[in-house]
PDB file of C-alpha atoms and ligand atoms in Angstrom:
ATOM      1  CA  MET A   1      67.245  32.846  80.714  1.00  0.00           C
ATOM      2  CA  SER A   2      67.908  30.785  83.764  1.00  0.00           C
ATOM      3  CA  GLU A   3      66.185  27.555  84.673  1.00  0.00           C
ATOM      4  CA  TYR A   4      63.577  28.465  87.214  1.00  0.00           C
ATOM      5  CA  LYS A   5      62.182  26.343  89.952  1.00  0.00           C
ATOM      6  CA  LYS A   6      58.915  25.003  88.581  1.00  0.00           C
ATOM      7  CA  ILE A   7      55.830  24.107  90.534  1.00  0.00           C
ATOM      8  CA  LYS A   8      54.132  21.000  89.260  1.00  0.00           C
ATOM      9  CA  ASN A   9      51.632  19.631  91.675  1.00  0.00           C
ATOM     10  CA  GLU A  10      51.302  22.037  94.527  1.00  0.00           C
ATOM     11  CA  LYS A  11      47.627  22.837  94.969  1.00  0.00           C
ATOM     12  CA  ILE A  12      46.769  26.002  96.797  1.00  0.00           C
ATOM     13  CA  ASN A  13      43.530  25.544  98.650  1.00  0.00           C
ATOM     14  CA  ILE A  14      41.979  28.366 100.606  1.00  0.00           C
ATOM     15  CA  ASP A  15      39.377  27.560 103.174  1.00  0.00           C
ATOM     16  CA  ALA A  16      36.319  29.734 102.715  1.00  0.00           C
ATOM     17  CA  GLN A  17      34.363  28.628 105.780  1.00  0.00           C
ATOM     18  CA  GLY A  18      33.763  25.042 104.818  1.00  0.00           C
ATOM     19  CA  LYS A  19      34.014  25.595 101.053  1.00  0.00           C
ATOM     20  CA  THR A  20      37.406  25.294  99.420  1.00  0.00           C
ATOM     21  CA  ILE A  21      38.747  27.734  96.847  1.00  0.00           C
ATOM     22  CA  GLU A  22      41.270  25.931  94.687  1.00  0.00           C
ATOM     23  CA  VAL A  23      43.551  28.569  93.200  1.00  0.00           C
ATOM     24  CA  GLY A  24      43.953  28.028  89.471  1.00  0.00           C
ATOM     25  CA  ARG A  25      40.539  26.368  89.114  1.00  0.00           C
ATOM     26  CA  GLU A  26      38.521  29.159  90.638  1.00  0.00           C
ATOM     27  CA  LYS A  27      39.460  32.825  90.196  1.00  0.00           C
ATOM     28  CA  LEU A  28      40.612  34.718  93.250  1.00  0.00           C
ATOM     29  CA  MET A  29      38.412  37.766  93.377  1.00  0.00           C
ATOM     30  CA  ILE A  30      40.067  39.771  96.115  1.00  0.00           C
ATOM     31  CA  ALA A  31      38.415  43.030  97.094  1.00  0.00           C
ATOM     32  CA  GLY A  32      38.385  45.465  99.969  1.00  0.00           C
ATOM     33  CA  PRO A  33      39.845  48.717 101.148  1.00  0.00           C
ATOM     34  CA  CYS A  34      43.460  49.716 100.763  1.00  0.00           C
ATOM     35  CA  ALA A  35      43.585  50.209 104.531  1.00  0.00           C
ATOM     36  CA  ILE A  36      41.350  49.072 107.347  1.00  0.00           C
ATOM     37  CA  GLU A  37      40.037  52.321 108.794  1.00  0.00           C
ATOM     38  CA  SER A  38      37.283  51.170 111.162  1.00  0.00           C
ATOM     39  CA  TYR A  39      35.092  48.185 111.948  1.00  0.00           C
ATOM     40  CA  ASP A  40      32.098  49.763 110.216  1.00  0.00           C
ATOM     41  CA  GLN A  41      34.091  50.601 107.082  1.00  0.00           C
ATOM     42  CA  LEU A  42      35.458  47.082 106.750  1.00  0.00           C
ATOM     43  CA  LEU A  43      32.211  45.338 107.642  1.00  0.00           C
ATOM     44  CA  ALA A  44      30.164  47.314 105.109  1.00  0.00           C
ATOM     45  CA  THR A  45      32.763  46.711 102.406  1.00  0.00           C
ATOM     46  CA  ALA A  46      33.074  43.009 103.152  1.00  0.00           C
ATOM     47  CA  LYS A  47      29.324  42.419 103.065  1.00  0.00           C
ATOM     48  CA  PHE A  48      28.986  44.302  99.826  1.00  0.00           C
ATOM     49  CA  VAL A  49      31.887  42.779  97.916  1.00  0.00           C
ATOM     50  CA  LYS A  50      30.828  39.304  99.003  1.00  0.00           C
ATOM     51  CA  SER A  51      27.278  39.926  97.819  1.00  0.00           C
ATOM     52  CA  VAL A  52      28.494  40.664  94.292  1.00  0.00           C
ATOM     53  CA  GLY A  53      30.949  37.767  94.018  1.00  0.00           C
ATOM     54  CA  ALA A  54      34.253  38.574  95.712  1.00  0.00           C
ATOM     55  CA  ASN A  55      35.629  35.507  97.465  1.00  0.00           C
ATOM     56  CA  ILE A  56      38.523  37.006  99.482  1.00  0.00           C
ATOM     57  CA  LEU A  57      38.523  40.169 101.591  1.00  0.00           C
ATOM     58  CA  ARG A  58      41.575  42.432 101.547  1.00  0.00           C
ATOM     59  CA  GLY A  59      42.494  45.106 104.060  1.00  0.00           C
ATOM     60  CA  GLY A  60      45.827  46.539 105.145  1.00  0.00           C
ATOM     61  CA  ALA A  61      46.571  46.899 108.848  1.00  0.00           C
ATOM     62  CA  TYR A  62      50.223  47.806 108.324  1.00  0.00           C
ATOM     63  CA  LYS A  63      50.574  50.231 105.438  1.00  0.00           C
ATOM     64  CA  PRO A  64      53.881  50.875 103.647  1.00  0.00           C
ATOM     65  CA  ARG A  65      53.531  54.609 102.995  1.00  0.00           C
ATOM     66  CA  THR A  66      56.032  56.760 101.141  1.00  0.00           C
ATOM     67  CA  HIS A  67      55.979  59.454 103.831  1.00  0.00           C
ATOM     68  CA  PRO A  68      56.005  58.851 107.572  1.00  0.00           C
ATOM     69  CA  ASN A  69      53.347  61.478 108.206  1.00  0.00           C
ATOM     70  CA  SER A  70      50.808  59.632 106.013  1.00  0.00           C
ATOM     71  CA  PHE A  71      48.314  57.244 107.641  1.00  0.00           C
ATOM     72  CA  GLN A  72      50.292  54.138 108.558  1.00  0.00           C
ATOM     73  CA  GLY A  73      47.348  51.799 109.136  1.00  0.00           C
ATOM     74  CA  LEU A  74      45.744  50.768 112.411  1.00  0.00           C
ATOM     75  CA  GLY A  75      48.348  48.097 113.074  1.00  0.00           C
ATOM     76  CA  ASN A  76      47.282  45.533 115.640  1.00  0.00           C
ATOM     77  CA  GLU A  77      43.891  47.147 116.085  1.00  0.00           C
ATOM     78  CA  GLY A  78      43.398  46.723 112.316  1.00  0.00           C
ATOM     79  CA  LEU A  79      44.162  43.013 112.596  1.00  0.00           C
ATOM     80  CA  GLU A  80      41.560  42.694 115.362  1.00  0.00           C
ATOM     81  CA  ILE A  81      38.983  44.392 113.134  1.00  0.00           C
ATOM     82  CA  LEU A  82      39.906  42.066 110.282  1.00  0.00           C
ATOM     83  CA  LYS A  83      39.462  39.059 112.547  1.00  0.00           C
ATOM     84  CA  ALA A  84      36.047  40.249 113.727  1.00  0.00           C
ATOM     85  CA  VAL A  85      34.810  41.025 110.200  1.00  0.00           C
ATOM     86  CA  LYS A  86      36.122  37.728 108.856  1.00  0.00           C
ATOM     87  CA  LYS A  87      34.067  35.916 111.465  1.00  0.00           C
ATOM     88  CA  GLU A  88      30.991  38.069 110.984  1.00  0.00           C
ATOM     89  CA  VAL A  89      30.908  37.864 107.175  1.00  0.00           C
ATOM     90  CA  GLY A  90      32.475  34.450 106.686  1.00  0.00           C
ATOM     91  CA  MET A  91      35.128  35.362 104.136  1.00  0.00           C
ATOM     92  CA  PRO A  92      38.795  34.372 103.939  1.00  0.00           C
ATOM     93  CA  VAL A  93      41.106  37.357 104.305  1.00  0.00           C
ATOM     94  CA  ILE A  94      44.425  38.640 103.023  1.00  0.00           C
ATOM     95  CA  THR A  95      46.581  41.260 104.702  1.00  0.00           C
ATOM     96  CA  GLU A  96      50.109  42.560 104.242  1.00  0.00           C
ATOM     97  CA  ILE A  97      53.001  41.865 106.559  1.00  0.00           C
ATOM     98  CA  LEU A  98      55.668  44.562 106.764  1.00  0.00           C
ATOM     99  CA  ASP A  99      57.787  43.339 109.624  1.00  0.00           C
ATOM    100  CA  VAL A 100      58.864  39.824 110.471  1.00  0.00           C
ATOM    101  CA  ARG A 101      58.076  40.550 114.142  1.00  0.00           C
ATOM    102  CA  ASP A 102      54.367  40.644 113.229  1.00  0.00           C
ATOM    103  CA  LEU A 103      54.363  37.207 111.608  1.00  0.00           C
ATOM    104  CA  LYS A 104      52.613  35.384 114.427  1.00  0.00           C
ATOM    105  CA  ASP A 105      49.821  37.968 114.671  1.00  0.00           C
ATOM    106  CA  VAL A 106      49.330  38.083 110.903  1.00  0.00           C
ATOM    107  CA  TYR A 107      49.505  34.289 110.625  1.00  0.00           C
ATOM    108  CA  ASP A 108      46.758  33.859 113.221  1.00  0.00           C
ATOM    109  CA  ILE A 109      44.290  35.907 111.167  1.00  0.00           C
ATOM    110  CA  ALA A 110      45.274  35.824 107.490  1.00  0.00           C
ATOM    111  CA  ASP A 111      44.295  33.086 105.065  1.00  0.00           C
ATOM    112  CA  ILE A 112      46.809  34.520 102.614  1.00  0.00           C
ATOM    113  CA  ILE A 113      49.837  36.527 103.730  1.00  0.00           C
ATOM    114  CA  GLN A 114      50.696  39.428 101.440  1.00  0.00           C
ATOM    115  CA  ILE A 115      54.238  40.517 100.739  1.00  0.00           C
ATOM    116  CA  GLY A 116      53.996  43.984  99.268  1.00  0.00           C
ATOM    117  CA  SER A 117      55.921  45.456  96.416  1.00  0.00           C
ATOM    118  CA  ARG A 118      58.348  47.297  98.678  1.00  0.00           C
ATOM    119  CA  ASN A 119      59.334  44.106 100.452  1.00  0.00           C
ATOM    120  CA  MET A 120      59.689  41.874  97.426  1.00  0.00           C
ATOM    121  CA  GLN A 121      63.424  41.646  97.998  1.00  0.00           C
ATOM    122  CA  ASN A 122      63.352  41.614 101.778  1.00  0.00           C
ATOM    123  CA  PHE A 123      65.027  38.226 101.786  1.00  0.00           C
ATOM    124  CA  SER A 124      64.816  37.564 105.513  1.00  0.00           C
ATOM    125  CA  LEU A 125      61.065  38.267 105.447  1.00  0.00           C
ATOM    126  CA  LEU A 126      60.688  35.998 102.404  1.00  0.00           C
ATOM    127  CA  SER A 127      62.486  33.174 104.202  1.00  0.00           C
ATOM    128  CA  GLU A 128      60.294  33.562 107.283  1.00  0.00           C
ATOM    129  CA  VAL A 129      57.034  33.406 105.329  1.00  0.00           C
ATOM    130  CA  GLY A 130      58.564  30.432 103.553  1.00  0.00           C
ATOM    131  CA  LYS A 131      58.787  28.602 106.870  1.00  0.00           C
ATOM    132  CA  GLN A 132      55.083  28.839 107.633  1.00  0.00           C
ATOM    133  CA  ASP A 133      52.276  27.038 105.838  1.00  0.00           C
ATOM    134  CA  LYS A 134      49.806  29.720 104.725  1.00  0.00           C
ATOM    135  CA  PRO A 135      49.711  30.753 101.052  1.00  0.00           C
ATOM    136  CA  VAL A 136      51.785  33.845 100.276  1.00  0.00           C
ATOM    137  CA  LEU A 137      50.796  36.530  97.775  1.00  0.00           C
ATOM    138  CA  LEU A 138      54.032  37.926  96.382  1.00  0.00           C
ATOM    139  CA  LYS A 139      53.569  41.300  94.730  1.00  0.00           C
ATOM    140  CA  ARG A 140      56.028  42.316  92.066  1.00  0.00           C
ATOM    141  CA  GLY A 141      58.609  44.879  93.215  1.00  0.00           C
ATOM    142  CA  LEU A 142      58.116  48.513  92.243  1.00  0.00           C
ATOM    143  CA  ALA A 143      60.741  48.314  89.535  1.00  0.00           C
ATOM    144  CA  SER A 144      61.608  44.628  89.442  1.00  0.00           C
ATOM    145  CA  THR A 145      62.415  42.515  86.465  1.00  0.00           C
ATOM    146  CA  ILE A 146      60.626  39.220  86.030  1.00  0.00           C
ATOM    147  CA  ASN A 147      63.855  37.420  86.880  1.00  0.00           C
ATOM    148  CA  GLU A 148      64.120  39.280  90.206  1.00  0.00           C
ATOM    149  CA  TRP A 149      60.473  38.579  90.986  1.00  0.00           C
ATOM    150  CA  ILE A 150      60.859  34.855  90.332  1.00  0.00           C
ATOM    151  CA  GLY A 151      64.019  34.895  92.436  1.00  0.00           C
ATOM    152  CA  ALA A 152      61.987  36.299  95.322  1.00  0.00           C
ATOM    153  CA  ALA A 153      59.422  33.508  94.916  1.00  0.00           C
ATOM    154  CA  GLU A 154      62.273  30.996  95.013  1.00  0.00           C
ATOM    155  CA  TYR A 155      63.388  32.369  98.404  1.00  0.00           C
ATOM    156  CA  ILE A 156      59.965  31.463  99.780  1.00  0.00           C
ATOM    157  CA  MET A 157      59.770  28.092  98.037  1.00  0.00           C
ATOM    158  CA  ASP A 158      63.291  27.110  99.050  1.00  0.00           C
ATOM    159  CA  GLU A 159      62.038  26.955 102.617  1.00  0.00           C
ATOM    160  CA  SER A 160      59.101  24.601 102.954  1.00  0.00           C
ATOM    161  CA  ASN A 161      56.321  26.691 101.426  1.00  0.00           C
ATOM    162  CA  GLU A 162      55.483  26.282  97.751  1.00  0.00           C
ATOM    163  CA  LYS A 163      52.098  27.955  98.089  1.00  0.00           C
ATOM    164  CA  VAL A 164      53.110  31.152  96.344  1.00  0.00           C
ATOM    165  CA  ILE A 165      50.677  33.275  94.355  1.00  0.00           C
ATOM    166  CA  MET A 166      52.285  35.951  92.204  1.00  0.00           C
ATOM    167  CA  CYS A 167      50.678  39.375  91.815  1.00  0.00           C
ATOM    168  CA  GLU A 168      51.453  41.700  88.930  1.00  0.00           C
ATOM    169  CA  ARG A 169      50.862  45.231  90.235  1.00  0.00           C
ATOM    170  CA  GLY A 170      52.659  47.328  87.672  1.00  0.00           C
ATOM    171  CA  ILE A 171      56.220  48.568  87.502  1.00  0.00           C
ATOM    172  CA  ARG A 172      57.777  51.991  87.267  1.00  0.00           C
ATOM    173  CA  THR A 173      58.591  53.076  83.722  1.00  0.00           C
ATOM    174  CA  TYR A 174      59.022  56.433  81.975  1.00  0.00           C
ATOM    175  CA  ASN A 175      55.256  56.522  81.492  1.00  0.00           C
ATOM    176  CA  ASP A 176      54.035  58.850  84.209  1.00  0.00           C
ATOM    177  CA  TYR A 177      50.403  59.070  83.139  1.00  0.00           C
ATOM    178  CA  THR A 178      49.465  56.052  85.191  1.00  0.00           C
ATOM    179  CA  ARG A 179      50.811  55.347  88.686  1.00  0.00           C
ATOM    180  CA  ASN A 180      52.697  52.335  87.330  1.00  0.00           C
ATOM    181  CA  THR A 181      52.784  50.485  84.029  1.00  0.00           C
ATOM    182  CA  LEU A 182      50.798  47.267  84.006  1.00  0.00           C
ATOM    183  CA  ASP A 183      52.947  44.545  82.470  1.00  0.00           C
ATOM    184  CA  LEU A 184      50.376  42.001  81.388  1.00  0.00           C
ATOM    185  CA  ALA A 185      52.858  39.860  79.482  1.00  0.00           C
ATOM    186  CA  ALA A 186      54.107  38.890  82.933  1.00  0.00           C
ATOM    187  CA  VAL A 187      51.001  36.736  83.409  1.00  0.00           C
ATOM    188  CA  PRO A 188      51.683  34.132  80.712  1.00  0.00           C
ATOM    189  CA  ILE A 189      55.432  34.423  81.353  1.00  0.00           C
ATOM    190  CA  ILE A 190      55.096  33.536  85.043  1.00  0.00           C
ATOM    191  CA  HIS A 191      52.756  30.672  84.160  1.00  0.00           C
ATOM    192  CA  LYS A 192      55.218  29.327  81.620  1.00  0.00           C
ATOM    193  CA  GLU A 193      58.392  29.805  83.641  1.00  0.00           C
ATOM    194  CA  THR A 194      57.173  28.727  87.073  1.00  0.00           C
ATOM    195  CA  GLY A 195      53.724  27.169  86.913  1.00  0.00           C
ATOM    196  CA  LEU A 196      52.715  29.452  89.783  1.00  0.00           C
ATOM    197  CA  PRO A 197      49.315  31.147  89.807  1.00  0.00           C
ATOM    198  CA  VAL A 198      49.335  34.851  88.954  1.00  0.00           C
ATOM    199  CA  ILE A 199      46.764  37.471  89.783  1.00  0.00           C
ATOM    200  CA  VAL A 200      46.629  41.104  88.657  1.00  0.00           C
ATOM    201  CA  ASP A 201      46.106  44.248  90.730  1.00  0.00           C
ATOM    202  CA  PRO A 202      44.656  46.873  88.371  1.00  0.00           C
ATOM    203  CA  SER A 203      44.253  49.352  91.257  1.00  0.00           C
ATOM    204  CA  HIS A 204      47.920  49.905  92.116  1.00  0.00           C
ATOM    205  CA  SER A 205      49.102  49.320  88.567  1.00  0.00           C
ATOM    206  CA  THR A 206      47.049  52.169  87.119  1.00  0.00           C
ATOM    207  CA  GLY A 207      46.193  54.383  90.092  1.00  0.00           C
ATOM    208  CA  ILE A 208      43.182  55.597  88.106  1.00  0.00           C
ATOM    209  CA  ARG A 209      39.629  54.454  88.763  1.00  0.00           C
ATOM    210  CA  TYR A 210      38.284  54.357  85.203  1.00  0.00           C
ATOM    211  CA  LEU A 211      41.135  52.119  84.053  1.00  0.00           C
ATOM    212  CA  ILE A 212      40.282  49.348  86.484  1.00  0.00           C
ATOM    213  CA  GLU A 213      37.493  47.809  84.453  1.00  0.00           C
ATOM    214  CA  PRO A 214      39.319  47.606  81.097  1.00  0.00           C
ATOM    215  CA  MET A 215      42.519  46.359  82.754  1.00  0.00           C
ATOM    216  CA  SER A 216      40.577  43.747  84.738  1.00  0.00           C
ATOM    217  CA  LYS A 217      39.107  42.412  81.525  1.00  0.00           C
ATOM    218  CA  ALA A 218      42.514  42.398  79.854  1.00  0.00           C
ATOM    219  CA  ALA A 219      44.048  40.563  82.829  1.00  0.00           C
ATOM    220  CA  LEU A 220      41.442  37.816  82.727  1.00  0.00           C
ATOM    221  CA  ALA A 221      41.741  37.572  78.945  1.00  0.00           C
ATOM    222  CA  CYS A 222      45.451  36.783  79.215  1.00  0.00           C
ATOM    223  CA  GLY A 223      44.899  34.090  81.807  1.00  0.00           C
ATOM    224  CA  ALA A 224      45.208  35.783  85.210  1.00  0.00           C
ATOM    225  CA  ASP A 225      44.085  33.575  88.084  1.00  0.00           C
ATOM    226  CA  GLY A 226      42.294  36.434  89.738  1.00  0.00           C
ATOM    227  CA  LEU A 227      42.136  40.127  90.519  1.00  0.00           C
ATOM    228  CA  MET A 228      42.870  42.273  93.531  1.00  0.00           C
ATOM    229  CA  ILE A 229      40.746  45.416  93.590  1.00  0.00           C
ATOM    230  CA  GLU A 230      40.515  48.246  96.096  1.00  0.00           C
ATOM    231  CA  VAL A 231      36.956  49.056  97.146  1.00  0.00           C
ATOM    232  CA  HIS A 232      35.881  51.687  99.672  1.00  0.00           C
ATOM    233  CA  PRO A 233      32.411  52.826 100.822  1.00  0.00           C
ATOM    234  CA  ASN A 234      33.401  56.434 100.132  1.00  0.00           C
ATOM    235  CA  PRO A 235      36.627  56.668  98.123  1.00  0.00           C
ATOM    236  CA  ASP A 236      36.806  60.456  98.412  1.00  0.00           C
ATOM    237  CA  MET A 237      37.158  60.080 102.182  1.00  0.00           C
ATOM    238  CA  ALA A 238      39.628  57.161 102.075  1.00  0.00           C
ATOM    239  CA  LEU A 239      42.753  57.530 104.213  1.00  0.00           C
ATOM    240  CA  SER A 240      44.846  55.962 101.437  1.00  0.00           C
ATOM    241  CA  ASP A 241      44.517  55.305  97.717  1.00  0.00           C
ATOM    242  CA  GLY A 242      41.054  56.834  97.335  1.00  0.00           C
ATOM    243  CA  GLU A 243      41.713  57.944  93.768  1.00  0.00           C
ATOM    244  CA  GLN A 244      42.135  54.343  92.630  1.00  0.00           C
ATOM    245  CA  SER A 245      39.397  52.825  94.816  1.00  0.00           C
ATOM    246  CA  LEU A 246      35.996  51.847  93.475  1.00  0.00           C
ATOM    247  CA  ASN A 247      32.809  52.626  95.353  1.00  0.00           C
ATOM    248  CA  PHE A 248      30.212  49.870  95.814  1.00  0.00           C
ATOM    249  CA  GLU A 249      28.255  50.730  92.702  1.00  0.00           C
ATOM    250  CA  GLU A 250      31.388  50.786  90.551  1.00  0.00           C
ATOM    251  CA  TYR A 251      32.573  47.463  91.942  1.00  0.00           C
ATOM    252  CA  SER A 252      29.200  45.901  91.336  1.00  0.00           C
ATOM    253  CA  LYS A 253      29.231  47.148  87.747  1.00  0.00           C
ATOM    254  CA  LEU A 254      32.737  45.736  87.278  1.00  0.00           C
ATOM    255  CA  MET A 255      31.746  42.338  88.620  1.00  0.00           C
ATOM    256  CA  LYS A 256      28.753  42.198  86.283  1.00  0.00           C
ATOM    257  CA  SER A 257      30.884  43.138  83.300  1.00  0.00           C
ATOM    258  CA  ILE A 258      33.615  40.517  83.670  1.00  0.00           C
ATOM    259  CA  LYS A 259      33.481  36.810  83.070  1.00  0.00           C
ATOM    260  CA  PHE A 260      35.321  34.704  85.590  1.00  0.00           C
TER     261      PHE A 260
HETATM  262  C1  PEP B 301      48.599  46.981  98.772  1.00  0.00           C
HETATM  263  O1  PEP B 301      48.130  46.107  98.025  1.00  0.00           O
HETATM  264  O2  PEP B 301      48.053  47.307  99.837  1.00  0.00           O
HETATM  265  C2  PEP B 301      49.848  47.656  98.406  1.00  0.00           C
HETATM  266  C3  PEP B 301      50.487  48.475  99.260  1.00  0.00           C
HETATM  267  O3  PEP B 301      50.267  47.404  97.161  1.00  0.00           O
HETATM  268  P1  PEP B 301      51.764  47.368  96.558  1.00  0.00           P
HETATM  269  O4  PEP B 301      52.598  46.625  97.551  1.00  0.00           O
HETATM  270  O5  PEP B 301      51.571  46.653  95.267  1.00  0.00           O
HETATM  271  O6  PEP B 301      52.179  48.793  96.386  1.00  0.00           O
HETATM  272 MN1   MN B 302      46.545  50.730  98.249  1.00  0.00          MN
END
């Protein structure tokens, strides 16, 4: 094993409209739709998830879809909706950047900038988000080893930004029952090897709604610093990832059943 760059004192503080969320001390309970579909969809989701304890709103404006004819996200219009809902509901927000040319627009709105699984080894994008000062959520690559994932974090930290939050979102294995295989051992490993905070995304790692609650509990039990969960007002009508999204009632039940 190589000697990894270790974070010792970097505090990641997220401004939640006057109140500060200190990552590592307080759990990051990120919730929201896979994709921003409309103002009403995002507003309703934001109000609901906040009312049951989520502290960060998620919503993709640029979606990395396997096929080009699938819904690609609302793009800039999605960012405008995110900005309006953030202001209306008073919640910090996270959204994914796909293209370095969108960095300024994403930076202006996001409290955390998400690098998705497919871009984990997009080294020029990693360097650019490393040059700005917002926290970066670095999702594990689709089939990346822990060494490769830490290497990606080092690309960001080697610029001036050490505010990296790791996100275990499952990896591809020969198990094809679930969408990916959730590698929970990664949580204590990343803590030990890097000192970086790690959250878990049970939605993309399982792809199956009923597995989200047990995997959320397991993630918190092994020390995850938070969860990222997809929530939609009507998952059956979602334009992406409906089968792994919770409706409001299911999310509320989850939040009541976990200790964080
Ligand atoms: C997402 O969180 O919106 C997403 C696309 O996830 P991943 O990059 O983990 O596939
Ligand atoms: Mn999704």
